[in-house]
PDB file of C-alpha atoms in Angstrom:
ATOM      1  CA  GLN R   1      12.573  26.756 -55.689  1.00 81.00           C
ATOM      2  CA  SER R   2       9.253  28.450 -56.372  1.00 86.00           C
ATOM      3  CA  VAL R   3       6.308  26.652 -57.988  1.00 91.00           C
ATOM      4  CA  LEU R   4       5.811  29.624 -60.318  1.00 97.00           C
ATOM      5  CA  THR R   5       8.885  30.623 -62.311  1.00 97.00           C
ATOM      6  CA  GLN R   6       9.824  34.238 -62.898  1.00 98.00           C
ATOM      7  CA  PRO R   7      13.059  35.749 -64.203  1.00 97.00           C
ATOM      8  CA  PRO R   8      15.051  37.075 -61.217  1.00 97.00           C
ATOM      9  CA  SER R   9      15.676  40.420 -62.865  1.00 97.00           C
ATOM     10  CA  ALA R  10      14.495  42.737 -65.607  1.00 98.00           C
ATOM     11  CA  SER R  11      15.500  46.209 -66.660  1.00 97.00           C
ATOM     12  CA  GLY R  12      14.602  49.038 -68.975  1.00 96.00           C
ATOM     13  CA  THR R  13      15.107  52.711 -69.590  1.00 96.00           C
ATOM     14  CA  PRO R  14      12.501  55.401 -68.902  1.00 97.00           C
ATOM     15  CA  GLY R  15       9.709  55.286 -71.459  1.00 97.00           C
ATOM     16  CA  GLN R  16      10.436  51.717 -72.546  1.00 97.00           C
ATOM     17  CA  ARG R  17       8.072  48.741 -72.353  1.00 97.00           C
ATOM     18  CA  VAL R  18       9.121  45.749 -70.288  1.00 98.00           C
ATOM     19  CA  THR R  19       7.456  42.414 -69.721  1.00 98.00           C
ATOM     20  CA  ILE R  20       7.855  39.954 -66.871  1.00 98.00           C
ATOM     21  CA  SER R  21       6.894  36.336 -67.390  1.00 98.00           C
ATOM     22  CA  CYS R  22       5.438  33.830 -64.940  1.00 98.00           C
ATOM     23  CA  SER R  23       5.414  30.149 -65.815  1.00 98.00           C
ATOM     24  CA  GLY R  24       3.327  27.582 -63.977  1.00 97.00           C
ATOM     25  CA  SER R  25       1.413  24.378 -64.602  1.00 96.00           C
ATOM     26  CA  SER R  26      -2.041  22.940 -65.109  1.00 96.00           C
ATOM     27  CA  SER R  27      -2.631  22.787 -61.362  1.00 95.00           C
ATOM     28  CA  ASN R  28      -2.148  26.522 -60.833  1.00 96.00           C
ATOM     29  CA  ILE R  29      -2.081  29.038 -63.690  1.00 96.00           C
ATOM     30  CA  GLY R  30      -3.817  26.569 -65.996  1.00 96.00           C
ATOM     31  CA  ARG R  31      -6.796  26.415 -63.693  1.00 95.00           C
ATOM     32  CA  HIS R  32      -6.838  29.587 -61.556  1.00 94.00           C
ATOM     33  CA  THR R  33      -6.482  33.276 -62.240  1.00 95.00           C
ATOM     34  CA  VAL R  34      -3.154  35.033 -61.788  1.00 97.00           C
ATOM     35  CA  ASN R  35      -2.498  38.060 -59.631  1.00 97.00           C
ATOM     36  CA  TRP R  36       0.498  40.368 -59.634  1.00 98.00           C
ATOM     37  CA  TYR R  37       1.897  42.263 -56.669  1.00 98.00           C
ATOM     38  CA  GLN R  38       4.340  45.151 -56.611  1.00 98.00           C
ATOM     39  CA  GLN R  39       6.666  45.574 -53.655  1.00 98.00           C
ATOM     40  CA  LEU R  40       8.505  48.878 -53.496  1.00 97.00           C
ATOM     41  CA  PRO R  41      11.690  48.870 -51.388  1.00 94.00           C
ATOM     42  CA  GLY R  42      10.938  48.632 -47.677  1.00 94.00           C
ATOM     43  CA  THR R  43       7.170  48.464 -48.093  1.00 97.00           C
ATOM     44  CA  ALA R  44       4.393  45.879 -48.028  1.00 98.00           C
ATOM     45  CA  PRO R  45       3.278  44.232 -51.273  1.00 98.00           C
ATOM     46  CA  LYS R  46       0.542  45.993 -53.190  1.00 97.00           C
ATOM     47  CA  LEU R  47      -2.032  44.421 -55.512  1.00 97.00           C
ATOM     48  CA  LEU R  48      -1.191  45.454 -59.068  1.00 98.00           C
ATOM     49  CA  ILE R  49      -3.218  43.116 -61.308  1.00 98.00           C
ATOM     50  CA  TYR R  50      -5.948  40.647 -60.316  1.00 96.00           C
ATOM     51  CA  SER R  51      -7.910  38.016 -62.219  1.00 95.00           C
ATOM     52  CA  ASN R  52      -5.222  37.881 -64.948  1.00 96.00           C
ATOM     53  CA  ASN R  53      -5.786  41.332 -66.402  1.00 97.00           C
ATOM     54  CA  GLN R  54      -7.816  43.561 -64.079  1.00 96.00           C
ATOM     55  CA  ARG R  55      -6.378  46.686 -62.527  1.00 97.00           C
ATOM     56  CA  PRO R  56      -7.509  47.838 -59.079  1.00 95.00           C
ATOM     57  CA  SER R  57      -8.633  51.407 -58.783  1.00 95.00           C
ATOM     58  CA  GLY R  58      -5.645  53.727 -58.744  1.00 95.00           C
ATOM     59  CA  VAL R  59      -3.258  51.506 -60.695  1.00 97.00           C
ATOM     60  CA  PRO R  60      -2.141  53.295 -63.880  1.00 96.00           C
ATOM     61  CA  ASP R  61      -3.116  51.757 -67.205  1.00 96.00           C
ATOM     62  CA  ARG R  62       0.599  51.507 -68.008  1.00 97.00           C
ATOM     63  CA  PHE R  63       0.367  48.195 -66.168  1.00 98.00           C
ATOM     64  CA  SER R  64      -1.353  45.277 -67.899  1.00 98.00           C
ATOM     65  CA  GLY R  65      -1.560  41.538 -67.408  1.00 98.00           C
ATOM     66  CA  SER R  66      -2.351  38.527 -69.548  1.00 97.00           C
ATOM     67  CA  ARG R  67      -2.601  34.765 -69.219  1.00 97.00           C
ATOM     68  CA  SER R  68      -2.270  32.048 -71.838  1.00 96.00           C
ATOM     69  CA  GLY R  69      -2.375  28.377 -70.966  1.00 96.00           C
ATOM     70  CA  THR R  70      -0.040  27.815 -68.039  1.00 97.00           C
ATOM     71  CA  SER R  71       1.839  31.096 -68.336  1.00 98.00           C
ATOM     72  CA  ALA R  72       1.145  34.702 -67.524  1.00 98.00           C
ATOM     73  CA  SER R  73       2.892  37.973 -68.074  1.00 98.00           C
ATOM     74  CA  LEU R  74       2.965  41.496 -66.705  1.00 98.00           C
ATOM     75  CA  ALA R  75       3.681  44.368 -69.069  1.00 98.00           C
ATOM     76  CA  ILE R  76       4.745  47.834 -68.019  1.00 98.00           C
ATOM     77  CA  SER R  77       4.720  50.496 -70.690  1.00 97.00           C
ATOM     78  CA  GLY R  78       6.119  54.023 -70.438  1.00 97.00           C
ATOM     79  CA  LEU R  79       8.542  52.853 -67.755  1.00 97.00           C
ATOM     80  CA  GLN R  80       9.120  55.338 -64.926  1.00 97.00           C
ATOM     81  CA  SER R  81      11.751  55.490 -62.216  1.00 96.00           C
ATOM     82  CA  GLU R  82       9.112  54.882 -59.548  1.00 96.00           C
ATOM     83  CA  ASP R  83       8.357  51.498 -61.122  1.00 97.00           C
ATOM     84  CA  GLU R  84      11.633  50.194 -59.728  1.00 97.00           C
ATOM     85  CA  ALA R  85      10.440  47.421 -57.420  1.00 98.00           C
ATOM     86  CA  ASP R  86      10.053  43.686 -56.963  1.00 98.00           C
ATOM     87  CA  TYR R  87       7.160  42.073 -58.824  1.00 98.00           C
ATOM     88  CA  TYR R  88       5.523  38.795 -57.822  1.00 98.00           C
ATOM     89  CA  CYS R  89       2.982  36.636 -59.610  1.00 98.00           C
ATOM     90  CA  ALA R  90       0.649  34.395 -57.582  1.00 97.00           C
ATOM     91  CA  ALA R  91      -2.023  31.791 -58.183  1.00 96.00           C
ATOM     92  CA  TRP R  92      -3.852  29.086 -56.245  1.00 93.00           C
ATOM     93  CA  ASP R  93      -2.469  25.594 -56.716  1.00 92.00           C
ATOM     94  CA  ASP R  94      -4.821  22.619 -56.557  1.00 92.00           C
ATOM     95  CA  SER R  95      -2.071  20.050 -56.013  1.00 91.00           C
ATOM     96  CA  LEU R  96      -0.670  21.908 -53.000  1.00 88.00           C
ATOM     97  CA  ASN R  97      -4.100  23.191 -51.993  1.00 86.00           C
ATOM     98  CA  GLY R  98      -2.589  26.565 -51.322  1.00 88.00           C
ATOM     99  CA  LEU R  99      -1.441  29.847 -52.766  1.00 90.00           C
ATOM    100  CA  VAL R 100       1.872  29.829 -54.628  1.00 94.00           C
ATOM    101  CA  PHE R 101       4.034  32.815 -55.474  1.00 96.00           C
ATOM    102  CA  GLY R 102       6.673  33.271 -58.110  1.00 97.00           C
ATOM    103  CA  GLY R 103      10.189  33.906 -56.866  1.00 97.00           C
ATOM    104  CA  GLY R 104       9.906  37.572 -57.724  1.00 97.00           C
ATOM    105  CA  THR R 105      11.469  39.768 -60.401  1.00 98.00           C
ATOM    106  CA  LYS R 106      13.557  42.767 -59.478  1.00 98.00           C
ATOM    107  CA  LEU R 107      12.898  45.546 -61.983  1.00 98.00           C
ATOM    108  CA  THR R 108      15.636  48.118 -62.449  1.00 97.00           C
ATOM    109  CA  VAL R 109      15.023  51.368 -64.296  1.00 96.00           C
ATOM    110  CA  LEU R 110      18.321  52.324 -65.867  1.00 92.00           C
TER     111      LEU R 110
ATOM    112  CA  GLU B   1     -11.518  52.944 -45.630  1.00 96.00           C
ATOM    113  CA  VAL B   2     -10.268  49.373 -45.381  1.00 97.00           C
ATOM    114  CA  GLN B   3      -7.190  48.998 -43.192  1.00 97.00           C
ATOM    115  CA  MET B   4      -5.158  46.073 -41.938  1.00 98.00           C
ATOM    116  CA  VAL B   5      -3.003  47.162 -39.003  1.00 98.00           C
ATOM    117  CA  GLN B   6      -0.427  44.801 -37.581  1.00 98.00           C
ATOM    118  CA  SER B   7       1.280  44.722 -34.204  1.00 98.00           C
ATOM    119  CA  GLY B   8       4.782  46.059 -33.764  1.00 98.00           C
ATOM    120  CA  ALA B   9       8.209  44.528 -34.250  1.00 98.00           C
ATOM    121  CA  GLU B  10       9.295  41.766 -31.888  1.00 98.00           C
ATOM    122  CA  VAL B  11      12.695  40.560 -30.700  1.00 98.00           C
ATOM    123  CA  LYS B  12      12.647  37.127 -29.129  1.00 98.00           C
ATOM    124  CA  LYS B  13      15.013  34.363 -28.058  1.00 98.00           C
ATOM    125  CA  PRO B  14      14.943  30.832 -29.502  1.00 98.00           C
ATOM    126  CA  GLY B  15      12.419  28.672 -27.689  1.00 98.00           C
ATOM    127  CA  GLU B  16      10.177  31.564 -26.686  1.00 98.00           C
ATOM    128  CA  SER B  17       6.538  31.840 -27.725  1.00 98.00           C
ATOM    129  CA  LEU B  18       5.012  34.692 -29.699  1.00 98.00           C
ATOM    130  CA  LYS B  19       1.627  35.874 -30.940  1.00 98.00           C
ATOM    131  CA  ILE B  20       1.355  38.707 -33.459  1.00 98.00           C
ATOM    132  CA  SER B  21      -1.849  40.384 -34.534  1.00 98.00           C
ATOM    133  CA  CYS B  22      -3.614  41.920 -37.499  1.00 98.00           C
ATOM    134  CA  LYS B  23      -6.646  44.156 -36.957  1.00 98.00           C
ATOM    135  CA  GLY B  24      -9.041  44.697 -39.825  1.00 98.00           C
ATOM    136  CA  SER B  25     -11.261  47.754 -40.041  1.00 97.00           C
ATOM    137  CA  GLY B  26     -13.497  49.510 -42.538  1.00 97.00           C
ATOM    138  CA  TYR B  27     -15.232  46.335 -43.714  1.00 97.00           C
ATOM    139  CA  SER B  28     -17.182  43.339 -42.428  1.00 97.00           C
ATOM    140  CA  PHE B  29     -14.389  41.405 -40.705  1.00 97.00           C
ATOM    141  CA  THR B  30     -16.302  38.113 -40.674  1.00 97.00           C
ATOM    142  CA  SER B  31     -16.986  38.138 -44.420  1.00 96.00           C
ATOM    143  CA  TYR B  32     -13.441  37.912 -45.802  1.00 96.00           C
ATOM    144  CA  TRP B  33     -10.623  35.418 -45.443  1.00 96.00           C
ATOM    145  CA  ILE B  34      -7.374  36.753 -43.971  1.00 97.00           C
ATOM    146  CA  GLY B  35      -4.060  35.300 -45.060  1.00 97.00           C
ATOM    147  CA  TRP B  36      -0.543  35.375 -43.630  1.00 98.00           C
ATOM    148  CA  VAL B  37       2.588  35.697 -45.774  1.00 98.00           C
ATOM    149  CA  ARG B  38       6.215  35.317 -44.726  1.00 98.00           C
ATOM    150  CA  GLN B  39       9.151  37.166 -46.246  1.00 98.00           C
ATOM    151  CA  MET B  40      12.554  36.115 -44.997  1.00 98.00           C
ATOM    152  CA  PRO B  41      15.383  38.669 -45.234  1.00 97.00           C
ATOM    153  CA  GLY B  42      16.207  39.378 -48.867  1.00 95.00           C
ATOM    154  CA  LYS B  43      13.826  36.655 -50.078  1.00 96.00           C
ATOM    155  CA  GLY B  44      10.440  36.311 -51.765  1.00 96.00           C
ATOM    156  CA  LEU B  45       6.892  35.899 -50.530  1.00 97.00           C
ATOM    157  CA  GLU B  46       5.632  32.633 -49.027  1.00 96.00           C
ATOM    158  CA  TRP B  47       2.004  31.866 -48.257  1.00 96.00           C
ATOM    159  CA  MET B  48       1.546  30.470 -44.751  1.00 97.00           C
ATOM    160  CA  GLY B  49      -2.192  29.995 -44.424  1.00 96.00           C
ATOM    161  CA  ILE B  50      -5.593  31.610 -44.268  1.00 95.00           C
ATOM    162  CA  ILE B  51      -8.504  31.898 -41.863  1.00 97.00           C
ATOM    163  CA  TYR B  52     -12.157  32.785 -42.302  1.00 96.00           C
ATOM    164  CA  PRO B  53     -13.071  34.773 -39.184  1.00 96.00           C
ATOM    165  CA  GLY B  54     -16.770  34.079 -39.689  1.00 94.00           C
ATOM    166  CA  ASP B  55     -16.416  30.447 -38.636  1.00 94.00           C
ATOM    167  CA  SER B  56     -12.640  30.141 -37.937  1.00 94.00           C
ATOM    168  CA  ASP B  57     -12.165  27.749 -40.876  1.00 95.00           C
ATOM    169  CA  THR B  58      -8.369  27.613 -41.263  1.00 96.00           C
ATOM    170  CA  ARG B  59      -6.109  26.262 -44.011  1.00 94.00           C
ATOM    171  CA  TYR B  60      -2.332  25.921 -43.778  1.00 95.00           C
ATOM    172  CA  SER B  61       0.420  25.655 -46.330  1.00 93.00           C
ATOM    173  CA  PRO B  62       2.046  22.216 -45.985  1.00 92.00           C
ATOM    174  CA  SER B  63       5.312  24.061 -45.305  1.00 93.00           C
ATOM    175  CA  PHE B  64       3.890  25.730 -42.211  1.00 96.00           C
ATOM    176  CA  GLN B  65       1.403  23.130 -40.931  1.00 96.00           C
ATOM    177  CA  GLY B  66       2.328  22.295 -37.344  1.00 97.00           C
ATOM    178  CA  GLN B  67       4.863  25.130 -37.169  1.00 97.00           C
ATOM    179  CA  VAL B  68       2.444  28.000 -36.512  1.00 98.00           C
ATOM    180  CA  THR B  69      -1.148  28.529 -35.407  1.00 98.00           C
ATOM    181  CA  ILE B  70      -3.519  30.932 -37.117  1.00 98.00           C
ATOM    182  CA  SER B  71      -6.550  32.156 -35.205  1.00 98.00           C
ATOM    183  CA  ALA B  72      -9.025  35.021 -35.119  1.00 98.00           C
ATOM    184  CA  ASP B  73     -11.192  36.829 -32.591  1.00 97.00           C
ATOM    185  CA  LYS B  74     -14.147  38.316 -34.424  1.00 96.00           C
ATOM    186  CA  SER B  75     -15.242  40.273 -31.370  1.00 97.00           C
ATOM    187  CA  ILE B  76     -12.197  42.508 -31.826  1.00 97.00           C
ATOM    188  CA  SER B  77     -11.817  42.076 -35.610  1.00 98.00           C
ATOM    189  CA  THR B  78      -8.320  40.689 -35.189  1.00 98.00           C
ATOM    190  CA  ALA B  79      -6.435  37.755 -36.665  1.00 98.00           C
ATOM    191  CA  PHE B  80      -3.399  36.201 -35.022  1.00 98.00           C
ATOM    192  CA  LEU B  81      -0.300  34.247 -35.960  1.00 98.00           C
ATOM    193  CA  GLN B  82       1.474  32.428 -33.173  1.00 98.00           C
ATOM    194  CA  TRP B  83       4.480  30.259 -32.446  1.00 98.00           C
ATOM    195  CA  SER B  84       4.945  28.039 -29.409  1.00 98.00           C
ATOM    196  CA  SER B  85       8.707  27.725 -29.723  1.00 98.00           C
ATOM    197  CA  LEU B  86      10.544  30.134 -31.998  1.00 98.00           C
ATOM    198  CA  LYS B  87      13.645  29.271 -33.982  1.00 98.00           C
ATOM    199  CA  ALA B  88      16.268  31.554 -35.468  1.00 98.00           C
ATOM    200  CA  SER B  89      14.946  30.564 -38.885  1.00 97.00           C
ATOM    201  CA  ASP B  90      11.610  32.225 -38.018  1.00 98.00           C
ATOM    202  CA  THR B  91      13.329  35.605 -38.363  1.00 98.00           C
ATOM    203  CA  ALA B  92      11.332  37.346 -41.076  1.00 98.00           C
ATOM    204  CA  MET B  93       8.759  39.975 -41.946  1.00 98.00           C
ATOM    205  CA  TYR B  94       5.216  38.684 -41.631  1.00 98.00           C
ATOM    206  CA  TYR B  95       2.319  40.238 -43.527  1.00 98.00           C
ATOM    207  CA  CYS B  96      -1.407  39.761 -43.169  1.00 98.00           C
ATOM    208  CA  ALA B  97      -3.747  40.479 -46.070  1.00 98.00           C
ATOM    209  CA  ARG B  98      -7.455  40.387 -46.812  1.00 97.00           C
ATOM    210  CA  ARG B  99      -8.509  37.874 -49.436  1.00 95.00           C
ATOM    211  CA  VAL B 100     -11.269  38.631 -51.925  1.00 92.00           C
ATOM    212  CA  VAL B 101     -13.047  35.667 -53.515  1.00 88.00           C
ATOM    213  CA  VAL B 102     -14.501  36.463 -56.936  1.00 86.00           C
ATOM    214  CA  THR B 103     -15.276  32.917 -58.094  1.00 83.00           C
ATOM    215  CA  SER B 104     -14.111  29.413 -57.196  1.00 80.00           C
ATOM    216  CA  THR B 105     -11.022  29.977 -59.368  1.00 80.00           C
ATOM    217  CA  ALA B 106     -10.415  33.677 -58.837  1.00 80.00           C
ATOM    218  CA  TYR B 107      -9.199  35.205 -55.581  1.00 87.00           C
ATOM    219  CA  PHE B 108      -6.630  37.738 -54.561  1.00 92.00           C
ATOM    220  CA  PHE B 109      -5.228  39.667 -51.601  1.00 95.00           C
ATOM    221  CA  ASP B 110      -6.362  43.261 -51.941  1.00 94.00           C
ATOM    222  CA  TYR B 111      -5.418  45.018 -48.684  1.00 96.00           C
ATOM    223  CA  TRP B 112      -2.191  44.261 -46.872  1.00 98.00           C
ATOM    224  CA  GLY B 113      -0.936  45.075 -43.404  1.00 98.00           C
ATOM    225  CA  GLN B 114       2.256  47.049 -42.961  1.00 98.00           C
ATOM    226  CA  GLY B 115       4.146  43.953 -41.801  1.00 98.00           C
ATOM    227  CA  THR B 116       5.530  42.762 -38.458  1.00 98.00           C
ATOM    228  CA  LEU B 117       9.258  42.141 -38.238  1.00 98.00           C
ATOM    229  CA  VAL B 118      10.084  39.181 -36.022  1.00 98.00           C
ATOM    230  CA  THR B 119      13.711  38.750 -35.003  1.00 98.00           C
ATOM    231  CA  VAL B 120      14.750  35.586 -33.194  1.00 98.00           C
ATOM    232  CA  SER B 121      18.247  35.688 -31.770  1.00 97.00           C
ATOM    233  CA  SER B 122      20.050  34.444 -28.703  1.00 95.00           C
TER     234      SER B 122
END
């Protein structure tokens, strides 16, 4: 069982907006910034959002992140077929003194 | 261009030892932490540990402490992950990644290696 809790699956149709939640605690999300990674099938994870809401160069502005208290969320607007992937949230945890990941959310574009 | 290039896939027997590598290029290798992440077949990401090649300061996840050894050779800009006695349960994809530290509460992995598939089977 992961320290950060994500829904195992999410889905949407092309053009829709979907959100993926990530729930943690005061020792991780409540104290440290949240990062989101996208893993396309058969590939390495890729940084999607860092420091709660910052996009690396090259990531479309359709992707956005937010954090409130001990939870975070990833929003994808204008859903496209190429967004079909696994999405992971991550944050440092002071109690474990290590990085913790969410269990991952498989996004399906219907 | 920053690149993290990992060594190739390995097939080993239980009880054998193994050392896989991750070569960083396009940046100052000694100035960034490098982390290792495990992904078992069909499962999620698990953080194993990190190393700072500048002084070899190493931190391990409690789940992996004593199970693996993380090291680095700054003369060849390469980090390593090694096992002394593999188990079938070590079968997984292993990724290395460069960690950026923004502040004491903000860090992330920005560049990832392509992954090394380790298969342990008798």
